[in-house]
Amino acid sequence: GNSVTQMEGPVTLSEEAFLTINCTYTATGYPSLFWYVQYPGEGLQLLLKATKADDKGSNKGFEATYRKETTSFHLEKGSVQVSDSAVYFCALSNNAGNMLTFGGGTRLMVKP
Amino acid sequence: GAVVSQHPSRVICKSGTSVKIECRSLDFQATTMFWYRQFPKQSLMLMATSNEGSKATYEQGVEKDKFLINHASLTLSTLTVTSAHPEDSSFYICSARFLAGRETQYFGPGTRLLVL
């Protein structure tokens, strides 16, 4: 079956540091890949997505590239801000888009 | 675009009562809606998938008589927690998907339920 593995948090960084949150997946076929962000007390917001190999999703300075050869979709940002503090979820959906499989989530804490 | 709302955002109820949570897609028609449950500091657990006008499909281990789901229109789905108990206290999140963007789910802000 499908599964998503994320690096465990919390990840603590200083403002303006470089961020990488690793995500690898196991899936049949050609899934779509997503990063969602959850701010404290809120639901999930779609951050970015990629639907095929070598696609790069980007939004708000965050980027992730769909790497089929390494089955990875690592999230990166060149310079984090305190406002980026949140929990980040990597997810995949199957071809029909019927179901999202989530990773365990990674908490990011950015200190001023 | 693609905004999903939930109501209420927080609810506190007594054990044994029933609680209804609404999930609405505000600017699109949602052919499919999903209900998730999230425990503190954990990931989301899919409870059920509902398609407009048909019965919901529940994930293994989720009691359908306990968690009643109705998807009566293309913009509204409801989750009713019947005879709630303290162990039902959790954060409930819905998401919606429209046909044209079928691989993307848009999430509501969540409802925090506390059963005393």
JSON list of N, CA, C and O in Angstrom, two decimals, chain A residues 56-112:
[
{"chain": "A", "resi": 56, "resn": "LYS", "atom": "N", "xyz": [8.44, 20.64, -10.25]},
{"chain": "A", "resi": 56, "resn": "LYS", "atom": "CA", "xyz": [8.79, 21.37, -9.04]},
{"chain": "A", "resi": 56, "resn": "LYS", "atom": "C", "xyz": [7.59, 22.18, -8.61]},
{"chain": "A", "resi": 56, "resn": "LYS", "atom": "O", "xyz": [7.09, 23.01, -9.37]},
{"chain": "A", "resi": 57, "resn": "GLY", "atom": "N", "xyz": [7.13, 21.95, -7.39]},
{"chain": "A", "resi": 57, "resn": "GLY", "atom": "CA", "xyz": [6.09, 22.79, -6.82]},
{"chain": "A", "resi": 57, "resn": "GLY", "atom": "C", "xyz": [6.73, 23.91, -6.02]},
{"chain": "A", "resi": 57, "resn": "GLY", "atom": "O", "xyz": [7.76, 23.71, -5.39]},
{"chain": "A", "resi": 58, "resn": "SER", "atom": "N", "xyz": [6.13, 25.09, -6.06]},
{"chain": "A", "resi": 58, "resn": "SER", "atom": "CA", "xyz": [6.70, 26.21, -5.31]},
{"chain": "A", "resi": 58, "resn": "SER", "atom": "C", "xyz": [5.61, 27.16, -4.88]},
{"chain": "A", "resi": 58, "resn": "SER", "atom": "O", "xyz": [4.59, 27.33, -5.57]},
{"chain": "A", "resi": 59, "resn": "ASN", "atom": "N", "xyz": [5.82, 27.78, -3.71]},
{"chain": "A", "resi": 59, "resn": "ASN", "atom": "CA", "xyz": [4.85, 28.73, -3.18]},
{"chain": "A", "resi": 59, "resn": "ASN", "atom": "C", "xyz": [5.46, 29.40, -1.95]},
{"chain": "A", "resi": 59, "resn": "ASN", "atom": "O", "xyz": [6.05, 28.71, -1.10]},
{"chain": "A", "resi": 60, "resn": "LYS", "atom": "N", "xyz": [5.33, 30.69, -1.84]},
{"chain": "A", "resi": 60, "resn": "LYS", "atom": "CA", "xyz": [5.77, 31.45, -0.67]},
{"chain": "A", "resi": 60, "resn": "LYS", "atom": "C", "xyz": [7.23, 31.20, -0.32]},
{"chain": "A", "resi": 60, "resn": "LYS", "atom": "O", "xyz": [7.61, 31.18, 0.85]},
{"chain": "A", "resi": 61, "resn": "GLY", "atom": "N", "xyz": [8.05, 30.94, -1.30]},
{"chain": "A", "resi": 61, "resn": "GLY", "atom": "CA", "xyz": [9.48, 30.70, -1.08]},
{"chain": "A", "resi": 61, "resn": "GLY", "atom": "C", "xyz": [9.82, 29.25, -0.81]},
{"chain": "A", "resi": 61, "resn": "GLY", "atom": "O", "xyz": [11.00, 28.90, -0.76]},
{"chain": "A", "resi": 62, "resn": "PHE", "atom": "N", "xyz": [8.83, 28.41, -0.64]},
{"chain": "A", "resi": 62, "resn": "PHE", "atom": "CA", "xyz": [9.04, 26.98, -0.46]},
{"chain": "A", "resi": 62, "resn": "PHE", "atom": "C", "xyz": [9.09, 26.29, -1.82]},
{"chain": "A", "resi": 62, "resn": "PHE", "atom": "O", "xyz": [8.39, 26.68, -2.74]},
{"chain": "A", "resi": 63, "resn": "GLU", "atom": "N", "xyz": [9.91, 25.23, -1.88]},
{"chain": "A", "resi": 63, "resn": "GLU", "atom": "CA", "xyz": [10.00, 24.45, -3.11]},
{"chain": "A", "resi": 63, "resn": "GLU", "atom": "C", "xyz": [10.10, 22.97, -2.77]},
{"chain": "A", "resi": 63, "resn": "GLU", "atom": "O", "xyz": [10.64, 22.61, -1.71]},
{"chain": "A", "resi": 64, "resn": "ALA", "atom": "N", "xyz": [9.63, 22.14, -3.69]},
{"chain": "A", "resi": 64, "resn": "ALA", "atom": "CA", "xyz": [9.83, 20.69, -3.56]},
{"chain": "A", "resi": 64, "resn": "ALA", "atom": "C", "xyz": [9.80, 20.11, -4.97]},
{"chain": "A", "resi": 64, "resn": "ALA", "atom": "O", "xyz": [8.97, 20.50, -5.79]},
{"chain": "A", "resi": 65, "resn": "THR", "atom": "N", "xyz": [10.71, 19.18, -5.24]},
{"chain": "A", "resi": 65, "resn": "THR", "atom": "CA", "xyz": [10.81, 18.56, -6.56]},
{"chain": "A", "resi": 65, "resn": "THR", "atom": "C", "xyz": [10.45, 17.09, -6.47]},
{"chain": "A", "resi": 65, "resn": "THR", "atom": "O", "xyz": [10.96, 16.37, -5.60]},
{"chain": "A", "resi": 66, "resn": "TYR", "atom": "N", "xyz": [9.60, 16.64, -7.35]},
{"chain": "A", "resi": 66, "resn": "TYR", "atom": "CA", "xyz": [9.13, 15.26, -7.42]},
{"chain": "A", "resi": 66, "resn": "TYR", "atom": "C", "xyz": [10.26, 14.43, -8.03]},
{"chain": "A", "resi": 66, "resn": "TYR", "atom": "O", "xyz": [10.54, 14.51, -9.22]},
{"chain": "A", "resi": 67, "resn": "ARG", "atom": "N", "xyz": [10.91, 13.62, -7.19]},
{"chain": "A", "resi": 67, "resn": "ARG", "atom": "CA", "xyz": [12.02, 12.78, -7.65]},
{"chain": "A", "resi": 67, "resn": "ARG", "atom": "C", "xyz": [11.59, 11.33, -7.66]},
{"chain": "A", "resi": 67, "resn": "ARG", "atom": "O", "xyz": [11.55, 10.68, -6.61]},
{"chain": "A", "resi": 68, "resn": "LYS", "atom": "N", "xyz": [11.28, 10.83, -8.82]},
{"chain": "A", "resi": 68, "resn": "LYS", "atom": "CA", "xyz": [10.79, 9.46, -8.89]},
{"chain": "A", "resi": 68, "resn": "LYS", "atom": "C", "xyz": [11.91, 8.46, -8.63]},
{"chain": "A", "resi": 68, "resn": "LYS", "atom": "O", "xyz": [11.71, 7.40, -8.03]},
{"chain": "A", "resi": 69, "resn": "GLU", "atom": "N", "xyz": [13.12, 8.79, -9.06]},
{"chain": "A", "resi": 69, "resn": "GLU", "atom": "CA", "xyz": [14.23, 7.83, -8.90]},
{"chain": "A", "resi": 69, "resn": "GLU", "atom": "C", "xyz": [14.58, 7.59, -7.44]},
{"chain": "A", "resi": 69, "resn": "GLU", "atom": "O", "xyz": [15.05, 6.51, -7.08]},
{"chain": "A", "resi": 70, "resn": "THR", "atom": "N", "xyz": [14.34, 8.59, -6.61]},
{"chain": "A", "resi": 70, "resn": "THR", "atom": "CA", "xyz": [14.63, 8.43, -5.17]},
{"chain": "A", "resi": 70, "resn": "THR", "atom": "C", "xyz": [13.34, 8.40, -4.36]},
{"chain": "A", "resi": 70, "resn": "THR", "atom": "O", "xyz": [13.39, 8.36, -3.12]},
{"chain": "A", "resi": 71, "resn": "THR", "atom": "N", "xyz": [12.20, 8.40, -5.03]},
{"chain": "A", "resi": 71, "resn": "THR", "atom": "CA", "xyz": [10.86, 8.44, -4.39]},
{"chain": "A", "resi": 71, "resn": "THR", "atom": "C", "xyz": [10.86, 9.47, -3.26]},
{"chain": "A", "resi": 71, "resn": "THR", "atom": "O", "xyz": [10.52, 9.16, -2.10]},
{"chain": "A", "resi": 72, "resn": "SER", "atom": "N", "xyz": [11.24, 10.70, -3.60]},
{"chain": "A", "resi": 72, "resn": "SER", "atom": "CA", "xyz": [11.31, 11.73, -2.58]},
{"chain": "A", "resi": 72, "resn": "SER", "atom": "C", "xyz": [10.63, 13.01, -3.03]},
{"chain": "A", "resi": 72, "resn": "SER", "atom": "O", "xyz": [10.43, 13.24, -4.24]},
{"chain": "A", "resi": 73, "resn": "PHE", "atom": "N", "xyz": [10.29, 13.84, -2.05]},
{"chain": "A", "resi": 73, "resn": "PHE", "atom": "CA", "xyz": [9.64, 15.13, -2.32]},
{"chain": "A", "resi": 73, "resn": "PHE", "atom": "C", "xyz": [10.02, 16.05, -1.16]},
{"chain": "A", "resi": 73, "resn": "PHE", "atom": "O", "xyz": [9.20, 16.52, -0.40]},
{"chain": "A", "resi": 74, "resn": "HIS", "atom": "N", "xyz": [11.29, 16.33, -1.05]},
{"chain": "A", "resi": 74, "resn": "HIS", "atom": "CA", "xyz": [11.81, 17.12, 0.07]},
{"chain": "A", "resi": 74, "resn": "HIS", "atom": "C", "xyz": [11.39, 18.58, -0.03]},
{"chain": "A", "resi": 74, "resn": "HIS", "atom": "O", "xyz": [11.50, 19.18, -1.12]},
{"chain": "A", "resi": 75, "resn": "LEU", "atom": "N", "xyz": [11.02, 19.16, 1.09]},
{"chain": "A", "resi": 75, "resn": "LEU", "atom": "CA", "xyz": [10.59, 20.56, 1.14]},
{"chain": "A", "resi": 75, "resn": "LEU", "atom": "C", "xyz": [11.79, 21.43, 1.51]},
{"chain": "A", "resi": 75, "resn": "LEU", "atom": "O", "xyz": [12.51, 21.11, 2.46]},
{"chain": "A", "resi": 76, "resn": "GLU", "atom": "N", "xyz": [11.98, 22.52, 0.78]},
{"chain": "A", "resi": 76, "resn": "GLU", "atom": "CA", "xyz": [13.11, 23.42, 1.05]},
{"chain": "A", "resi": 76, "resn": "GLU", "atom": "C", "xyz": [12.65, 24.87, 1.03]},
{"chain": "A", "resi": 76, "resn": "GLU", "atom": "O", "xyz": [11.71, 25.24, 0.32]},
{"chain": "A", "resi": 77, "resn": "LYS", "atom": "N", "xyz": [13.36, 25.67, 1.83]},
{"chain": "A", "resi": 77, "resn": "LYS", "atom": "CA", "xyz": [13.19, 27.12, 1.78]},
{"chain": "A", "resi": 77, "resn": "LYS", "atom": "C", "xyz": [14.52, 27.75, 2.11]},
{"chain": "A", "resi": 77, "resn": "LYS", "atom": "O", "xyz": [15.19, 27.34, 3.06]},
{"chain": "A", "resi": 78, "resn": "GLY", "atom": "N", "xyz": [14.89, 28.75, 1.34]},
{"chain": "A", "resi": 78, "resn": "GLY", "atom": "CA", "xyz": [16.21, 29.33, 1.48]},
{"chain": "A", "resi": 78, "resn": "GLY", "atom": "C", "xyz": [16.40, 30.16, 2.74]},
{"chain": "A", "resi": 78, "resn": "GLY", "atom": "O", "xyz": [17.50, 30.22, 3.29]},
{"chain": "A", "resi": 79, "resn": "SER", "atom": "N", "xyz": [15.33, 30.79, 3.23]},
{"chain": "A", "resi": 79, "resn": "SER", "atom": "CA", "xyz": [15.47, 31.69, 4.37]},
{"chain": "A", "resi": 79, "resn": "SER", "atom": "C", "xyz": [14.14, 31.69, 5.13]},
{"chain": "A", "resi": 79, "resn": "SER", "atom": "O", "xyz": [13.17, 32.32, 4.69]},
{"chain": "A", "resi": 80, "resn": "VAL", "atom": "N", "xyz": [14.10, 31.00, 6.25]},
{"chain": "A", "resi": 80, "resn": "VAL", "atom": "CA", "xyz": [12.83, 30.87, 6.97]},
{"chain": "A", "resi": 80, "resn": "VAL", "atom": "C", "xyz": [12.58, 32.10, 7.85]},
{"chain": "A", "resi": 80, "resn": "VAL", "atom": "O", "xyz": [13.50, 32.80, 8.26]},
{"chain": "A", "resi": 81, "resn": "GLN", "atom": "N", "xyz": [11.30, 32.31, 8.13]},
{"chain": "A", "resi": 81, "resn": "GLN", "atom": "CA", "xyz": [10.86, 33.40, 8.99]},
{"chain": "A", "resi": 81, "resn": "GLN", "atom": "C", "xyz": [10.13, 32.83, 10.19]},
{"chain": "A", "resi": 81, "resn": "GLN", "atom": "O", "xyz": [9.66, 31.69, 10.16]},
{"chain": "A", "resi": 82, "resn": "VAL", "atom": "N", "xyz": [10.01, 33.64, 11.23]},
{"chain": "A", "resi": 82, "resn": "VAL", "atom": "CA", "xyz": [9.29, 33.20, 12.43]},
{"chain": "A", "resi": 82, "resn": "VAL", "atom": "C", "xyz": [7.87, 32.76, 12.06]},
{"chain": "A", "resi": 82, "resn": "VAL", "atom": "O", "xyz": [7.34, 31.78, 12.61]},
{"chain": "A", "resi": 83, "resn": "SER", "atom": "N", "xyz": [7.27, 33.45, 11.11]},
{"chain": "A", "resi": 83, "resn": "SER", "atom": "CA", "xyz": [5.90, 33.14, 10.69]},
{"chain": "A", "resi": 83, "resn": "SER", "atom": "C", "xyz": [5.77, 31.80, 9.98]},
{"chain": "A", "resi": 83, "resn": "SER", "atom": "O", "xyz": [4.65, 31.33, 9.74]},
{"chain": "A", "resi": 84, "resn": "ASP", "atom": "N", "xyz": [6.88, 31.17, 9.66]},
{"chain": "A", "resi": 84, "resn": "ASP", "atom": "CA", "xyz": [6.84, 29.84, 9.03]},
{"chain": "A", "resi": 84, "resn": "ASP", "atom": "C", "xyz": [6.69, 28.73, 10.07]},
{"chain": "A", "resi": 84, "resn": "ASP", "atom": "O", "xyz": [6.53, 27.56, 9.71]},
{"chain": "A", "resi": 85, "resn": "SER", "atom": "N", "xyz": [6.75, 29.08, 11.33]},
{"chain": "A", "resi": 85, "resn": "SER", "atom": "CA", "xyz": [6.59, 28.09, 12.39]},
{"chain": "A", "resi": 85, "resn": "SER", "atom": "C", "xyz": [5.22, 27.44, 12.28]},
{"chain": "A", "resi": 85, "resn": "SER", "atom": "O", "xyz": [4.19, 28.11, 12.32]},
{"chain": "A", "resi": 86, "resn": "ALA", "atom": "N", "xyz": [5.20, 26.13, 12.12]},
{"chain": "A", "resi": 86, "resn": "ALA", "atom": "CA", "xyz": [3.96, 25.39, 11.87]},
{"chain": "A", "resi": 86, "resn": "ALA", "atom": "C", "xyz": [4.32, 23.91, 11.79]},
{"chain": "A", "resi": 86, "resn": "ALA", "atom": "O", "xyz": [5.48, 23.53, 11.93]},
{"chain": "A", "resi": 87, "resn": "VAL", "atom": "N", "xyz": [3.30, 23.10, 11.52]},
{"chain": "A", "resi": 87, "resn": "VAL", "atom": "CA", "xyz": [3.54, 21.69, 11.25]},
{"chain": "A", "resi": 87, "resn": "VAL", "atom": "C", "xyz": [3.35, 21.46, 9.75]},
{"chain": "A", "resi": 87, "resn": "VAL", "atom": "O", "xyz": [2.37, 21.91, 9.16]},
{"chain": "A", "resi": 88, "resn": "TYR", "atom": "N", "xyz": [4.29, 20.76, 9.16]},
{"chain": "A", "resi": 88, "resn": "TYR", "atom": "CA", "xyz": [4.27, 20.51, 7.72]},
{"chain": "A", "resi": 88, "resn": "TYR", "atom": "C", "xyz": [4.01, 19.03, 7.46]},
{"chain": "A", "resi": 88, "resn": "TYR", "atom": "O", "xyz": [4.66, 18.17, 8.04]},
{"chain": "A", "resi": 89, "resn": "PHE", "atom": "N", "xyz": [3.04, 18.78, 6.58]},
{"chain": "A", "resi": 89, "resn": "PHE", "atom": "CA", "xyz": [2.67, 17.41, 6.24]},
{"chain": "A", "resi": 89, "resn": "PHE", "atom": "C", "xyz": [2.95, 17.14, 4.77]},
{"chain": "A", "resi": 89, "resn": "PHE", "atom": "O", "xyz": [2.51, 17.90, 3.90]},
{"chain": "A", "resi": 90, "resn": "CYS", "atom": "N", "xyz": [3.64, 16.06, 4.52]},
{"chain": "A", "resi": 90, "resn": "CYS", "atom": "CA", "xyz": [3.83, 15.57, 3.16]},
{"chain": "A", "resi": 90, "resn": "CYS", "atom": "C", "xyz": [2.72, 14.55, 2.89]},
{"chain": "A", "resi": 90, "resn": "CYS", "atom": "O", "xyz": [2.33, 13.80, 3.80]},
{"chain": "A", "resi": 91, "resn": "ALA", "atom": "N", "xyz": [2.22, 14.54, 1.68]},
{"chain": "A", "resi": 91, "resn": "ALA", "atom": "CA", "xyz": [1.11, 13.62, 1.38]},
{"chain": "A", "resi": 91, "resn": "ALA", "atom": "C", "xyz": [1.16, 13.20, -0.08]},
{"chain": "A", "resi": 91, "resn": "ALA", "atom": "O", "xyz": [1.76, 13.88, -0.92]},
{"chain": "A", "resi": 92, "resn": "LEU", "atom": "N", "xyz": [0.52, 12.09, -0.36]},
{"chain": "A", "resi": 92, "resn": "LEU", "atom": "CA", "xyz": [0.40, 11.65, -1.74]},
{"chain": "A", "resi": 92, "resn": "LEU", "atom": "C", "xyz": [-1.03, 11.20, -2.00]},
{"chain": "A", "resi": 92, "resn": "LEU", "atom": "O", "xyz": [-1.76, 10.82, -1.08]},
{"chain": "A", "resi": 93, "resn": "SER", "atom": "N", "xyz": [-1.43, 11.28, -3.25]},
{"chain": "A", "resi": 93, "resn": "SER", "atom": "CA", "xyz": [-2.73, 10.73, -3.62]},
{"chain": "A", "resi": 93, "resn": "SER", "atom": "C", "xyz": [-2.54, 9.80, -4.81]},
{"chain": "A", "resi": 93, "resn": "SER", "atom": "O", "xyz": [-1.64, 9.97, -5.61]},
{"chain": "A", "resi": 94, "resn": "ASN", "atom": "N", "xyz": [-3.42, 8.83, -4.86]},
{"chain": "A", "resi": 94, "resn": "ASN", "atom": "CA", "xyz": [-3.32, 7.87, -5.95]},
{"chain": "A", "resi": 94, "resn": "ASN", "atom": "C", "xyz": [-3.88, 8.48, -7.23]},
{"chain": "A", "resi": 94, "resn": "ASN", "atom": "O", "xyz": [-4.29, 9.64, -7.26]},
{"chain": "A", "resi": 95, "resn": "ASN", "atom": "N", "xyz": [-3.87, 7.71, -8.29]},
{"chain": "A", "resi": 95, "resn": "ASN", "atom": "CA", "xyz": [-4.26, 8.25, -9.59]},
{"chain": "A", "resi": 95, "resn": "ASN", "atom": "C", "xyz": [-5.67, 8.81, -9.60]},
{"chain": "A", "resi": 95, "resn": "ASN", "atom": "O", "xyz": [-5.95, 9.79, -10.26]},
{"chain": "A", "resi": 96, "resn": "ALA", "atom": "N", "xyz": [-6.56, 8.17, -8.85]},
{"chain": "A", "resi": 96, "resn": "ALA", "atom": "CA", "xyz": [-7.94, 8.61, -8.84]},
{"chain": "A", "resi": 96, "resn": "ALA", "atom": "C", "xyz": [-8.16, 9.79, -7.91]},
{"chain": "A", "resi": 96, "resn": "ALA", "atom": "O", "xyz": [-9.22, 10.39, -7.91]},
{"chain": "A", "resi": 97, "resn": "GLY", "atom": "N", "xyz": [-7.16, 10.09, -7.11]},
{"chain": "A", "resi": 97, "resn": "GLY", "atom": "CA", "xyz": [-7.31, 11.20, -6.16]},
{"chain": "A", "resi": 97, "resn": "GLY", "atom": "C", "xyz": [-8.34, 10.94, -5.09]},
{"chain": "A", "resi": 97, "resn": "GLY", "atom": "O", "xyz": [-8.85, 11.86, -4.48]},
{"chain": "A", "resi": 98, "resn": "ASN", "atom": "N", "xyz": [-8.66, 9.67, -4.87]},
{"chain": "A", "resi": 98, "resn": "ASN", "atom": "CA", "xyz": [-9.70, 9.37, -3.91]},
{"chain": "A", "resi": 98, "resn": "ASN", "atom": "C", "xyz": [-9.24, 9.48, -2.47]},
{"chain": "A", "resi": 98, "resn": "ASN", "atom": "O", "xyz": [-10.05, 9.65, -1.58]},
{"chain": "A", "resi": 99, "resn": "MET", "atom": "N", "xyz": [-7.98, 9.34, -2.25]},
{"chain": "A", "resi": 99, "resn": "MET", "atom": "CA", "xyz": [-7.53, 9.28, -0.88]},
{"chain": "A", "resi": 99, "resn": "MET", "atom": "C", "xyz": [-6.14, 9.87, -0.74]},
{"chain": "A", "resi": 99, "resn": "MET", "atom": "O", "xyz": [-5.26, 9.61, -1.55]},
{"chain": "A", "resi": 100, "resn": "LEU", "atom": "N", "xyz": [-5.98, 10.68, 0.28]},
{"chain": "A", "resi": 100, "resn": "LEU", "atom": "CA", "xyz": [-4.66, 11.22, 0.60]},
{"chain": "A", "resi": 100, "resn": "LEU", "atom": "C", "xyz": [-4.02, 10.36, 1.67]},
{"chain": "A", "resi": 100, "resn": "LEU", "atom": "O", "xyz": [-4.66, 10.02, 2.66]},
{"chain": "A", "resi": 101, "resn": "THR", "atom": "N", "xyz": [-2.76, 10.06, 1.48]},
{"chain": "A", "resi": 101, "resn": "THR", "atom": "CA", "xyz": [-1.98, 9.38, 2.51]},
{"chain": "A", "resi": 101, "resn": "THR", "atom": "C", "xyz": [-1.00, 10.40, 3.07]},
{"chain": "A", "resi": 101, "resn": "THR", "atom": "O", "xyz": [-0.19, 10.97, 2.32]},
{"chain": "A", "resi": 102, "resn": "PHE", "atom": "N", "xyz": [-1.05, 10.62, 4.38]},
{"chain": "A", "resi": 102, "resn": "PHE", "atom": "CA", "xyz": [-0.22, 11.64, 5.00]},
{"chain": "A", "resi": 102, "resn": "PHE", "atom": "C", "xyz": [0.99, 11.05, 5.69]},
{"chain": "A", "resi": 102, "resn": "PHE", "atom": "O", "xyz": [0.93, 9.94, 6.24]},
{"chain": "A", "resi": 103, "resn": "GLY", "atom": "N", "xyz": [2.04, 11.80, 5.71]},
{"chain": "A", "resi": 103, "resn": "GLY", "atom": "CA", "xyz": [3.16, 11.50, 6.60]},
{"chain": "A", "resi": 103, "resn": "GLY", "atom": "C", "xyz": [2.80, 11.94, 8.01]},
{"chain": "A", "resi": 103, "resn": "GLY", "atom": "O", "xyz": [1.73, 12.50, 8.25]},
{"chain": "A", "resi": 104, "resn": "GLY", "atom": "N", "xyz": [3.68, 11.68, 8.94]},
{"chain": "A", "resi": 104, "resn": "GLY", "atom": "CA", "xyz": [3.41, 11.96, 10.35]},
{"chain": "A", "resi": 104, "resn": "GLY", "atom": "C", "xyz": [3.45, 13.43, 10.73]},
{"chain": "A", "resi": 104, "resn": "GLY", "atom": "O", "xyz": [3.05, 13.79, 11.83]},
{"chain": "A", "resi": 105, "resn": "GLY", "atom": "N", "xyz": [3.94, 14.26, 9.82]},
{"chain": "A", "resi": 105, "resn": "GLY", "atom": "CA", "xyz": [4.04, 15.68, 10.13]},
{"chain": "A", "resi": 105, "resn": "GLY", "atom": "C", "xyz": [5.38, 16.03, 10.77]},
{"chain": "A", "resi": 105, "resn": "GLY", "atom": "O", "xyz": [5.95, 15.23, 11.51]},
{"chain": "A", "resi": 106, "resn": "THR", "atom": "N", "xyz": [5.87, 17.20, 10.45]},
{"chain": "A", "resi": 106, "resn": "THR", "atom": "CA", "xyz": [7.13, 17.70, 11.02]},
{"chain": "A", "resi": 106, "resn": "THR", "atom": "C", "xyz": [6.89, 19.10, 11.55]},
{"chain": "A", "resi": 106, "resn": "THR", "atom": "O", "xyz": [6.48, 19.99, 10.80]},
{"chain": "A", "resi": 107, "resn": "ARG", "atom": "N", "xyz": [7.13, 19.27, 12.84]},
{"chain": "A", "resi": 107, "resn": "ARG", "atom": "CA", "xyz": [6.95, 20.59, 13.44]},
{"chain": "A", "resi": 107, "resn": "ARG", "atom": "C", "xyz": [8.19, 21.43, 13.23]},
{"chain": "A", "resi": 107, "resn": "ARG", "atom": "O", "xyz": [9.29, 21.00, 13.53]},
{"chain": "A", "resi": 108, "resn": "LEU", "atom": "N", "xyz": [7.99, 22.62, 12.71]},
{"chain": "A", "resi": 108, "resn": "LEU", "atom": "CA", "xyz": [9.08, 23.57, 12.50]},
{"chain": "A", "resi": 108, "resn": "LEU", "atom": "C", "xyz": [8.92, 24.73, 13.47]},
{"chain": "A", "resi": 108, "resn": "LEU", "atom": "O", "xyz": [7.85, 25.32, 13.57]},
{"chain": "A", "resi": 109, "resn": "MET", "atom": "N", "xyz": [9.99, 25.03, 14.17]},
{"chain": "A", "resi": 109, "resn": "MET", "atom": "CA", "xyz": [10.01, 26.18, 15.07]},
{"chain": "A", "resi": 109, "resn": "MET", "atom": "C", "xyz": [11.13, 27.10, 14.64]},
{"chain": "A", "resi": 109, "resn": "MET", "atom": "O", "xyz": [12.28, 26.68, 14.57]},
{"chain": "A", "resi": 110, "resn": "VAL", "atom": "N", "xyz": [10.78, 28.33, 14.33]},
{"chain": "A", "resi": 110, "resn": "VAL", "atom": "CA", "xyz": [11.77, 29.31, 13.89]},
{"chain": "A", "resi": 110, "resn": "VAL", "atom": "C", "xyz": [11.91, 30.37, 14.98]},
{"chain": "A", "resi": 110, "resn": "VAL", "atom": "O", "xyz": [10.92, 31.01, 15.35]},
{"chain": "A", "resi": 111, "resn": "LYS", "atom": "N", "xyz": [13.12, 30.55, 15.46]},
{"chain": "A", "resi": 111, "resn": "LYS", "atom": "CA", "xyz": [13.37, 31.52, 16.52]},
{"chain": "A", "resi": 111, "resn": "LYS", "atom": "C", "xyz": [13.96, 32.81, 15.94]},
{"chain": "A", "resi": 111, "resn": "LYS", "atom": "O", "xyz": [14.75, 32.75, 15.00]},
{"chain": "A", "resi": 112, "resn": "PRO", "atom": "N", "xyz": [13.55, 33.94, 16.51]},
{"chain": "A", "resi": 112, "resn": "PRO", "atom": "CA", "xyz": [14.05, 35.22, 16.00]},
{"chain": "A", "resi": 112, "resn": "PRO", "atom": "C", "xyz": [15.56, 35.39, 16.28]},
{"chain": "A", "resi": 112, "resn": "PRO", "atom": "O", "xyz": [16.11, 34.76, 17.15]}
]
